[in-house]
PDB file of C-alpha atoms in Angstrom:
ATOM      1  CA  ALA A 163      25.903  15.404  -6.885  1.00  0.00           C
ATOM      2  CA  PRO A 164      22.498  16.565  -5.648  1.00  0.00           C
ATOM      3  CA  VAL A 165      20.757  19.163  -7.808  1.00  0.00           C
ATOM      4  CA  ALA A 166      18.214  21.575  -6.333  1.00  0.00           C
ATOM      5  CA  LEU A 167      14.821  21.621  -8.014  1.00  0.00           C
ATOM      6  CA  THR A 168      13.003  24.943  -8.272  1.00  0.00           C
ATOM      7  CA  GLY A 169       9.311  25.659  -8.689  1.00  0.00           C
ATOM      8  CA  SER A 170       7.985  23.677  -5.741  1.00  0.00           C
ATOM      9  CA  ALA A 171       4.331  24.357  -4.987  1.00  0.00           C
ATOM     10  CA  MET A 172       4.823  23.541  -1.301  1.00  0.00           C
ATOM     11  CA  SER A 173       5.325  25.924   1.584  1.00  0.00           C
ATOM     12  CA  MET A 174       5.688  24.149   4.914  1.00  0.00           C
ATOM     13  CA  ASN A 175       6.616  25.192   8.435  1.00  0.00           C
ATOM     14  CA  GLU A 176       7.930  21.811   9.513  1.00  0.00           C
ATOM     15  CA  GLY A 177       7.977  18.224   8.234  1.00  0.00           C
ATOM     16  CA  CYS A 178       7.679  17.208   4.594  1.00  0.00           C
ATOM     17  CA  ALA A 179       8.642  14.197   2.479  1.00  0.00           C
ATOM     18  CA  SER A 180       9.636  13.410  -1.094  1.00  0.00           C
ATOM     19  CA  ILE A 181      10.581  10.311  -3.043  1.00  0.00           C
ATOM     20  CA  SER A 182      12.477   9.685  -6.277  1.00  0.00           C
ATOM     21  CA  ASP A 183      12.848   6.773  -8.658  1.00  0.00           C
ATOM     22  CA  GLU A 184      15.981   4.610  -8.713  1.00  0.00           C
ATOM     23  CA  SER A 185      17.666   7.144 -11.021  1.00  0.00           C
ATOM     24  CA  GLY A 186      17.031  10.023  -8.656  1.00  0.00           C
ATOM     25  CA  ASN A 187      14.175  11.613 -10.615  1.00  0.00           C
ATOM     26  CA  LEU A 188      11.539  13.192  -8.394  1.00  0.00           C
ATOM     27  CA  LEU A 189       8.239  11.270  -8.345  1.00  0.00           C
ATOM     28  CA  PHE A 190       6.134  13.205  -5.841  1.00  0.00           C
ATOM     29  CA  TYR A 191       6.325  15.139  -2.577  1.00  0.00           C
ATOM     30  CA  THR A 192       4.036  16.006   0.321  1.00  0.00           C
ATOM     31  CA  ASN A 193       3.644  18.184   3.384  1.00  0.00           C
ATOM     32  CA  GLY A 194       1.435  15.505   4.912  1.00  0.00           C
ATOM     33  CA  ILE A 195      -1.667  17.372   3.773  1.00  0.00           C
ATOM     34  CA  ASN A 196      -1.333  17.700  -0.026  1.00  0.00           C
ATOM     35  CA  VAL A 197       0.582  15.523  -2.499  1.00  0.00           C
ATOM     36  CA  TRP A 198       2.195  17.104  -5.573  1.00  0.00           C
ATOM     37  CA  ASP A 199       3.689  15.320  -8.580  1.00  0.00           C
ATOM     38  CA  ALA A 200       6.989  16.230 -10.232  1.00  0.00           C
ATOM     39  CA  SER A 201       5.228  18.891 -12.311  1.00  0.00           C
ATOM     40  CA  ASN A 202       4.143  20.572  -9.031  1.00  0.00           C
ATOM     41  CA  THR A 203       0.474  19.684  -9.533  1.00  0.00           C
ATOM     42  CA  ILE A 204      -1.672  18.228  -6.777  1.00  0.00           C
ATOM     43  CA  LEU A 205      -2.458  14.623  -7.647  1.00  0.00           C
ATOM     44  CA  PRO A 206      -6.042  13.392  -8.031  1.00  0.00           C
ATOM     45  CA  ASN A 207      -7.471  12.832  -4.519  1.00  0.00           C
ATOM     46  CA  GLY A 208      -4.156  14.249  -3.301  1.00  0.00           C
ATOM     47  CA  SER A 209      -5.469  16.905  -0.932  1.00  0.00           C
ATOM     48  CA  GLY A 210      -6.803  16.551   2.585  1.00  0.00           C
ATOM     49  CA  LEU A 211      -4.310  13.995   3.916  1.00  0.00           C
ATOM     50  CA  ALA A 212      -4.266  13.677   7.693  1.00  0.00           C
ATOM     51  CA  GLY A 213      -0.820  15.131   8.452  1.00  0.00           C
ATOM     52  CA  GLY A 214      -0.219  18.282  10.487  1.00  0.00           C
ATOM     53  CA  GLY A 215       1.048  21.674   9.361  1.00  0.00           C
ATOM     54  CA  MET A 216       3.116  22.048  12.535  1.00  0.00           C
ATOM     55  CA  SER A 217       4.184  18.403  12.861  1.00  0.00           C
ATOM     56  CA  ALA A 218       7.948  17.829  13.053  1.00  0.00           C
ATOM     57  CA  GLN A 219       7.696  14.780  10.797  1.00  0.00           C
ATOM     58  CA  SER A 220       4.340  15.213   9.136  1.00  0.00           C
ATOM     59  CA  SER A 221       4.874  12.309   6.752  1.00  0.00           C
ATOM     60  CA  VAL A 222       7.134   9.600   5.376  1.00  0.00           C
ATOM     61  CA  ILE A 223       6.829   7.871   1.985  1.00  0.00           C
ATOM     62  CA  VAL A 224       7.798   4.236   1.422  1.00  0.00           C
ATOM     63  CA  PRO A 225       7.321   1.871  -1.523  1.00  0.00           C
ATOM     64  CA  LEU A 226       5.361  -1.317  -1.087  1.00  0.00           C
ATOM     65  CA  PRO A 227       8.075  -4.018  -1.123  1.00  0.00           C
ATOM     66  CA  GLN A 228       8.399  -5.861  -4.452  1.00  0.00           C
ATOM     67  CA  ASN A 229       6.092  -3.390  -6.170  1.00  0.00           C
ATOM     68  CA  ASP A 230       7.111  -0.641  -8.583  1.00  0.00           C
ATOM     69  CA  SER A 231       3.891   1.389  -8.531  1.00  0.00           C
ATOM     70  CA  ILE A 232       2.367   1.331  -5.028  1.00  0.00           C
ATOM     71  CA  TYR A 233       3.560   3.766  -2.350  1.00  0.00           C
ATOM     72  CA  TYR A 234       2.387   4.212   1.238  1.00  0.00           C
ATOM     73  CA  ILE A 235       2.281   7.728   2.682  1.00  0.00           C
ATOM     74  CA  PHE A 236       2.266   7.641   6.489  1.00  0.00           C
ATOM     75  CA  THR A 237       1.158  10.854   8.214  1.00  0.00           C
ATOM     76  CA  VAL A 238       1.211  12.156  11.781  1.00  0.00           C
ATOM     77  CA  LYS A 239      -0.496  15.159  13.318  1.00  0.00           C
ATOM     78  CA  ASP A 240       1.082  17.635  15.735  1.00  0.00           C
ATOM     79  CA  TRP A 241       0.917  17.221  19.495  1.00  0.00           C
ATOM     80  CA  THR A 242      -1.869  19.816  19.939  1.00  0.00           C
ATOM     81  CA  THR A 243      -4.318  17.975  17.673  1.00  0.00           C
ATOM     82  CA  ASP A 244      -7.747  17.266  19.144  1.00  0.00           C
ATOM     83  CA  GLN A 245      -7.514  14.131  21.251  1.00  0.00           C
ATOM     84  CA  ASN A 246     -10.477  12.682  19.322  1.00  0.00           C
ATOM     85  CA  GLY A 247      -8.596  12.957  16.030  1.00  0.00           C
ATOM     86  CA  VAL A 248      -6.513   9.956  14.944  1.00  0.00           C
ATOM     87  CA  GLY A 249      -2.870  10.970  14.958  1.00  0.00           C
ATOM     88  CA  PHE A 250      -1.291   8.231  12.799  1.00  0.00           C
ATOM     89  CA  ASN A 251      -2.737   7.340   9.381  1.00  0.00           C
ATOM     90  CA  TYR A 252      -1.733   6.050   5.974  1.00  0.00           C
ATOM     91  CA  SER A 253      -2.797   6.659   2.397  1.00  0.00           C
ATOM     92  CA  ILE A 254      -1.872   4.653  -0.704  1.00  0.00           C
ATOM     93  CA  LEU A 255      -0.641   6.208  -3.957  1.00  0.00           C
ATOM     94  CA  ASN A 256      -0.620   4.279  -7.221  1.00  0.00           C
ATOM     95  CA  ILE A 257       1.641   5.748  -9.877  1.00  0.00           C
ATOM     96  CA  TYR A 258       0.168   3.919 -12.845  1.00  0.00           C
ATOM     97  CA  SER A 259      -3.507   3.412 -12.165  1.00  0.00           C
ATOM     98  CA  PRO A 260      -6.297   5.438 -10.562  1.00  0.00           C
ATOM     99  CA  GLY A 261      -7.821   4.798  -7.224  1.00  0.00           C
ATOM    100  CA  ASN A 262     -11.285   6.048  -8.105  1.00  0.00           C
ATOM    101  CA  GLY A 263     -12.135   4.315 -11.379  1.00  0.00           C
ATOM    102  CA  THR A 264     -11.466   7.307 -13.647  1.00  0.00           C
ATOM    103  CA  SER A 265      -8.926   7.488 -16.448  1.00  0.00           C
ATOM    104  CA  ALA A 266      -5.385   6.652 -15.412  1.00  0.00           C
ATOM    105  CA  ASN A 267      -3.047   9.447 -14.456  1.00  0.00           C
ATOM    106  CA  PRO A 268       0.511   8.367 -15.337  1.00  0.00           C
ATOM    107  CA  LEU A 269       1.893  10.636 -12.599  1.00  0.00           C
ATOM    108  CA  GLY A 270      -0.146   8.950  -9.878  1.00  0.00           C
ATOM    109  CA  ASP A 271      -3.438   8.918  -8.006  1.00  0.00           C
ATOM    110  CA  ILE A 272      -4.251   8.641  -4.328  1.00  0.00           C
ATOM    111  CA  ASP A 273      -6.474   5.601  -3.891  1.00  0.00           C
ATOM    112  CA  ILE A 274      -9.696   7.134  -2.611  1.00  0.00           C
ATOM    113  CA  ASN A 275     -10.580   3.829  -0.927  1.00  0.00           C
ATOM    114  CA  ASN A 276      -7.260   3.791   0.943  1.00  0.00           C
ATOM    115  CA  LYS A 277      -6.938   7.389   2.099  1.00  0.00           C
ATOM    116  CA  ASN A 278      -6.401   8.480   5.712  1.00  0.00           C
ATOM    117  CA  ILE A 279      -6.708   4.956   7.059  1.00  0.00           C
ATOM    118  CA  PRO A 280      -6.342   5.204  10.876  1.00  0.00           C
ATOM    119  CA  ILE A 281      -3.598   3.225  12.607  1.00  0.00           C
ATOM    120  CA  ASP A 282      -3.181   4.658  16.138  1.00  0.00           C
ATOM    121  CA  SER A 283      -4.958   7.528  17.859  1.00  0.00           C
ATOM    122  CA  ASP A 284      -2.213   8.394  20.367  1.00  0.00           C
ATOM    123  CA  VAL A 285       0.706   9.012  17.979  1.00  0.00           C
ATOM    124  CA  ARG A 286       1.917  12.524  17.175  1.00  0.00           C
ATOM    125  CA  GLU A 287       4.821  14.303  15.413  1.00  0.00           C
ATOM    126  CA  GLN A 288       7.316  11.451  14.802  1.00  0.00           C
ATOM    127  CA  VAL A 289       7.489   8.778  12.093  1.00  0.00           C
ATOM    128  CA  THR A 290      10.392   7.156  10.260  1.00  0.00           C
ATOM    129  CA  ALA A 291      11.158   4.109   8.100  1.00  0.00           C
ATOM    130  CA  ILE A 292      13.880   1.448   8.468  1.00  0.00           C
ATOM    131  CA  TYR A 293      14.607  -1.522   6.235  1.00  0.00           C
ATOM    132  CA  HIS A 294      14.157  -4.959   7.768  1.00  0.00           C
ATOM    133  CA  GLU A 295      17.334  -7.038   7.933  1.00  0.00           C
ATOM    134  CA  ASN A 296      16.015  -9.025   4.939  1.00  0.00           C
ATOM    135  CA  CYS A 297      16.566  -5.826   2.866  1.00  0.00           C
ATOM    136  CA  GLN A 298      13.014  -6.077   1.508  1.00  0.00           C
ATOM    137  CA  ASP A 299      10.399  -5.390   4.174  1.00  0.00           C
ATOM    138  CA  ILE A 300      10.217  -1.991   5.876  1.00  0.00           C
ATOM    139  CA  TRP A 301       9.640  -1.077   9.507  1.00  0.00           C
ATOM    140  CA  ILE A 302       7.534   2.040  10.096  1.00  0.00           C
ATOM    141  CA  VAL A 303       8.555   3.349  13.517  1.00  0.00           C
ATOM    142  CA  THR A 304       6.769   5.995  15.562  1.00  0.00           C
ATOM    143  CA  HIS A 305       6.101   6.996  19.193  1.00  0.00           C
ATOM    144  CA  ARG A 306       2.998   7.607  21.242  1.00  0.00           C
ATOM    145  CA  GLY A 307       2.441  10.926  22.994  1.00  0.00           C
ATOM    146  CA  SER A 308       0.256  14.031  22.655  1.00  0.00           C
ATOM    147  CA  GLU A 309      -1.142  16.908  24.677  1.00  0.00           C
ATOM    148  CA  TRP A 310      -3.546  14.468  26.313  1.00  0.00           C
ATOM    149  CA  TYR A 311      -1.434  11.330  26.446  1.00  0.00           C
ATOM    150  CA  SER A 312       1.980  10.650  28.005  1.00  0.00           C
ATOM    151  CA  SER A 313       3.835   7.509  26.945  1.00  0.00           C
ATOM    152  CA  ASP A 314       7.180   5.754  26.593  1.00  0.00           C
ATOM    153  CA  ASP A 315       5.878   3.434  23.831  1.00  0.00           C
ATOM    154  CA  TYR A 316       7.765   3.007  20.574  1.00  0.00           C
ATOM    155  CA  LEU A 317       5.619   1.352  17.895  1.00  0.00           C
ATOM    156  CA  ALA A 318       7.152  -0.586  14.986  1.00  0.00           C
ATOM    157  CA  TYR A 319       4.849  -1.708  12.143  1.00  0.00           C
ATOM    158  CA  LEU A 320       6.073  -4.046   9.411  1.00  0.00           C
ATOM    159  CA  LEU A 321       5.266  -3.355   5.759  1.00  0.00           C
ATOM    160  CA  THR A 322       5.642  -6.451   3.557  1.00  0.00           C
ATOM    161  CA  PRO A 323       4.640  -7.258  -0.046  1.00  0.00           C
ATOM    162  CA  SER A 324       1.267  -8.316   1.421  1.00  0.00           C
ATOM    163  CA  GLY A 325       0.684  -4.879   2.956  1.00  0.00           C
ATOM    164  CA  LEU A 326       0.876  -3.332   6.414  1.00  0.00           C
ATOM    165  CA  ASN A 327       0.696  -5.414   9.580  1.00  0.00           C
ATOM    166  CA  THR A 328      -1.337  -3.080  11.793  1.00  0.00           C
ATOM    167  CA  THR A 329      -0.349  -4.911  14.993  1.00  0.00           C
ATOM    168  CA  PRO A 330       2.825  -3.142  16.151  1.00  0.00           C
ATOM    169  CA  VAL A 331       5.859  -4.341  18.046  1.00  0.00           C
ATOM    170  CA  ILE A 332       5.645  -2.192  21.202  1.00  0.00           C
ATOM    171  CA  SER A 333       8.775  -1.232  23.140  1.00  0.00           C
ATOM    172  CA  SER A 334       8.172   0.693  26.371  1.00  0.00           C
ATOM    173  CA  VAL A 335      11.600   2.178  26.831  1.00  0.00           C
ATOM    174  CA  GLY A 336      13.440   5.466  27.110  1.00  0.00           C
ATOM    175  CA  MET A 337      12.148   8.888  27.996  1.00  0.00           C
ATOM    176  CA  THR A 338       8.419   9.377  28.515  1.00  0.00           C
ATOM    177  CA  TYR A 339       6.893  11.820  26.066  1.00  0.00           C
ATOM    178  CA  TYR A 340       4.982  14.179  28.319  1.00  0.00           C
ATOM    179  CA  ALA A 341       2.048  16.393  27.477  1.00  0.00           C
ATOM    180  CA  ASN A 342       2.526  20.086  26.728  1.00  0.00           C
ATOM    181  CA  ASN A 343       5.733  19.613  24.782  1.00  0.00           C
ATOM    182  CA  ARG A 344       7.048  19.993  21.280  1.00  0.00           C
ATOM    183  CA  PHE A 345       8.779  17.018  19.706  1.00  0.00           C
ATOM    184  CA  GLY A 346      11.613  16.767  17.205  1.00  0.00           C
ATOM    185  CA  TYR A 347      12.605  14.135  14.689  1.00  0.00           C
ATOM    186  CA  LEU A 348      13.035  10.377  15.007  1.00  0.00           C
ATOM    187  CA  LYS A 349      15.950   9.385  12.773  1.00  0.00           C
ATOM    188  CA  PRO A 350      17.522   5.951  12.102  1.00  0.00           C
ATOM    189  CA  SER A 351      21.106   5.036  11.366  1.00  0.00           C
ATOM    190  CA  HIS A 352      21.791   3.861   7.805  1.00  0.00           C
ATOM    191  CA  ASN A 353      22.465   0.293   8.935  1.00  0.00           C
ATOM    192  CA  GLY A 354      19.169   0.124  10.835  1.00  0.00           C
ATOM    193  CA  GLN A 355      20.820  -0.570  14.191  1.00  0.00           C
ATOM    194  CA  ASN A 356      20.087   2.679  16.042  1.00  0.00           C
ATOM    195  CA  ILE A 357      17.462   5.378  16.418  1.00  0.00           C
ATOM    196  CA  CYS A 358      17.987   8.928  17.654  1.00  0.00           C
ATOM    197  CA  THR A 359      15.134  10.963  19.084  1.00  0.00           C
ATOM    198  CA  THR A 360      15.448  14.719  19.542  1.00  0.00           C
ATOM    199  CA  LEU A 361      13.003  15.859  22.166  1.00  0.00           C
ATOM    200  CA  GLY A 362      13.299  19.616  22.182  1.00  0.00           C
ATOM    201  CA  ARG A 363      12.471  21.208  25.486  1.00  0.00           C
ATOM    202  CA  GLY A 364       9.142  20.855  27.207  1.00  0.00           C
ATOM    203  CA  GLY A 365       6.803  23.240  28.896  1.00  0.00           C
ATOM    204  CA  SER A 366       6.981  24.246  32.533  1.00  0.00           C
ATOM    205  CA  GLY A 367       7.612  21.299  34.808  1.00  0.00           C
ATOM    206  CA  THR A 368       7.967  18.677  32.081  1.00  0.00           C
ATOM    207  CA  ASN A 369      11.182  19.036  30.060  1.00  0.00           C
ATOM    208  CA  PHE A 370      11.501  15.249  29.681  1.00  0.00           C
ATOM    209  CA  ASN A 371      13.444  15.440  32.949  1.00  0.00           C
ATOM    210  CA  GLY A 372      15.908  17.616  31.043  1.00  0.00           C
ATOM    211  CA  THR A 373      16.715  15.093  28.301  1.00  0.00           C
ATOM    212  CA  THR A 374      16.822  16.584  24.795  1.00  0.00           C
ATOM    213  CA  VAL A 375      18.670  13.901  22.773  1.00  0.00           C
ATOM    214  CA  GLU A 376      18.408  10.156  23.294  1.00  0.00           C
ATOM    215  CA  LEU A 377      20.075   7.347  21.333  1.00  0.00           C
ATOM    216  CA  LEU A 378      18.572   3.844  21.310  1.00  0.00           C
ATOM    217  CA  ASP A 379      19.310   0.447  19.789  1.00  0.00           C
ATOM    218  CA  PHE A 380      16.940  -0.886  17.146  1.00  0.00           C
ATOM    219  CA  SER A 381      16.649  -4.491  16.035  1.00  0.00           C
ATOM    220  CA  ASN A 382      15.742  -4.446  12.366  1.00  0.00           C
ATOM    221  CA  SER A 383      14.952  -8.164  12.592  1.00  0.00           C
ATOM    222  CA  THR A 384      12.396  -7.941  15.420  1.00  0.00           C
ATOM    223  CA  GLY A 385      11.400  -4.263  15.550  1.00  0.00           C
ATOM    224  CA  VAL A 386      12.388  -4.001  19.222  1.00  0.00           C
ATOM    225  CA  VAL A 387      13.786  -0.692  20.569  1.00  0.00           C
ATOM    226  CA  SER A 388      16.126  -0.953  23.577  1.00  0.00           C
ATOM    227  CA  ASN A 389      19.112   0.396  25.521  1.00  0.00           C
ATOM    228  CA  PRO A 390      18.349   4.142  25.755  1.00  0.00           C
ATOM    229  CA  ILE A 391      21.366   6.421  26.243  1.00  0.00           C
ATOM    230  CA  VAL A 392      21.030  10.118  27.076  1.00  0.00           C
ATOM    231  CA  ILE A 393      23.258  12.016  24.638  1.00  0.00           C
ATOM    232  CA  ALA A 394      22.355  15.578  25.659  1.00  0.00           C
ATOM    233  CA  ASP A 395      20.123  17.501  28.022  1.00  0.00           C
ATOM    234  CA  SER A 396      18.801  21.021  28.366  1.00  0.00           C
ATOM    235  CA  GLY A 397      22.059  22.041  30.026  1.00  0.00           C
ATOM    236  CA  SER A 398      24.095  21.270  26.909  1.00  0.00           C
ATOM    237  CA  THR A 399      21.743  21.207  23.901  1.00  0.00           C
ATOM    238  CA  VAL A 400      18.529  23.180  24.233  1.00  0.00           C
ATOM    239  CA  ASN A 401      15.747  22.864  21.644  1.00  0.00           C
ATOM    240  CA  ALA A 402      17.239  19.811  19.891  1.00  0.00           C
ATOM    241  CA  TYR A 403      15.174  19.278  16.754  1.00  0.00           C
ATOM    242  CA  SER A 404      16.725  16.849  14.281  1.00  0.00           C
ATOM    243  CA  SER A 405      19.678  14.541  13.760  1.00  0.00           C
ATOM    244  CA  GLU A 406      21.531  12.559  11.124  1.00  0.00           C
ATOM    245  CA  PHE A 407      24.071   9.752  11.125  1.00  0.00           C
ATOM    246  CA  SER A 408      27.220   9.866   9.020  1.00  0.00           C
ATOM    247  CA  PRO A 409      27.338   7.427   6.069  1.00  0.00           C
ATOM    248  CA  ASP A 410      29.518   5.006   8.063  1.00  0.00           C
ATOM    249  CA  ASN A 411      27.182   5.336  11.109  1.00  0.00           C
ATOM    250  CA  ASN A 412      30.090   6.317  13.360  1.00  0.00           C
ATOM    251  CA  ILE A 413      29.093   9.953  13.927  1.00  0.00           C
ATOM    252  CA  LEU A 414      25.763  11.365  15.056  1.00  0.00           C
ATOM    253  CA  TYR A 415      25.014  14.998  14.247  1.00  0.00           C
ATOM    254  CA  VAL A 416      22.296  16.906  16.115  1.00  0.00           C
ATOM    255  CA  VAL A 417      20.837  20.297  15.244  1.00  0.00           C
ATOM    256  CA  GLY A 418      18.782  22.637  17.417  1.00  0.00           C
ATOM    257  CA  PHE A 419      16.871  25.788  16.638  1.00  0.00           C
ATOM    258  CA  ASP A 420      16.784  29.328  17.979  1.00  0.00           C
ATOM    259  CA  GLY A 421      13.326  30.838  18.386  1.00  0.00           C
TER     260      GLY A 421
END
């Protein structure tokens, strides 16, 4: 059964991420800005990541396939971030060796030469990870949209043992993410066949045409997103924020917030 860990050094308004080893022991965690190890100490070079303090999903952590020491930390800023600031970035953490040529830290170092590497300037708030159908490679899936940029583009980037392919599979489908809006989470089903986006409720005149929860198909072989279905709107579920699929993928749970 899960056991709560006390003593966290992190205080975060919205999105955060953690990762454990195969035995369930905590390795490190992040709010998208700082990275702490299991002893609640900021790792070397582990401050100043490019996530956002008010970003729904400020970060996601994934291992480099077929590697037991390299981890990618993908970060996204919030929708109000300066339009000149890159919204979607990655940093690389090496558990066993340093990134800056100093003595090795067995708990991990952020590679100073691979920190806050820009990927896309028009992404905000949402990022998730889905295993490829080969059960090895990993899709990193996000969505374009910010205060200055409206879009219906889903972006799927493939992480392989060779590294990140920075040319995404683009699917222009589903609800357009309008400006002046808060966004919720982007969550995949456990079998990698669906994605749920929770869109909250927009500012005056936007409101995603009233849609607050949308379910889409995802091909974990090609990275294509398709077949959007409106699950809820502002008349039934206001301020939808996050979701989760049941272990057998047959039930989708959605949560909203009040204030």
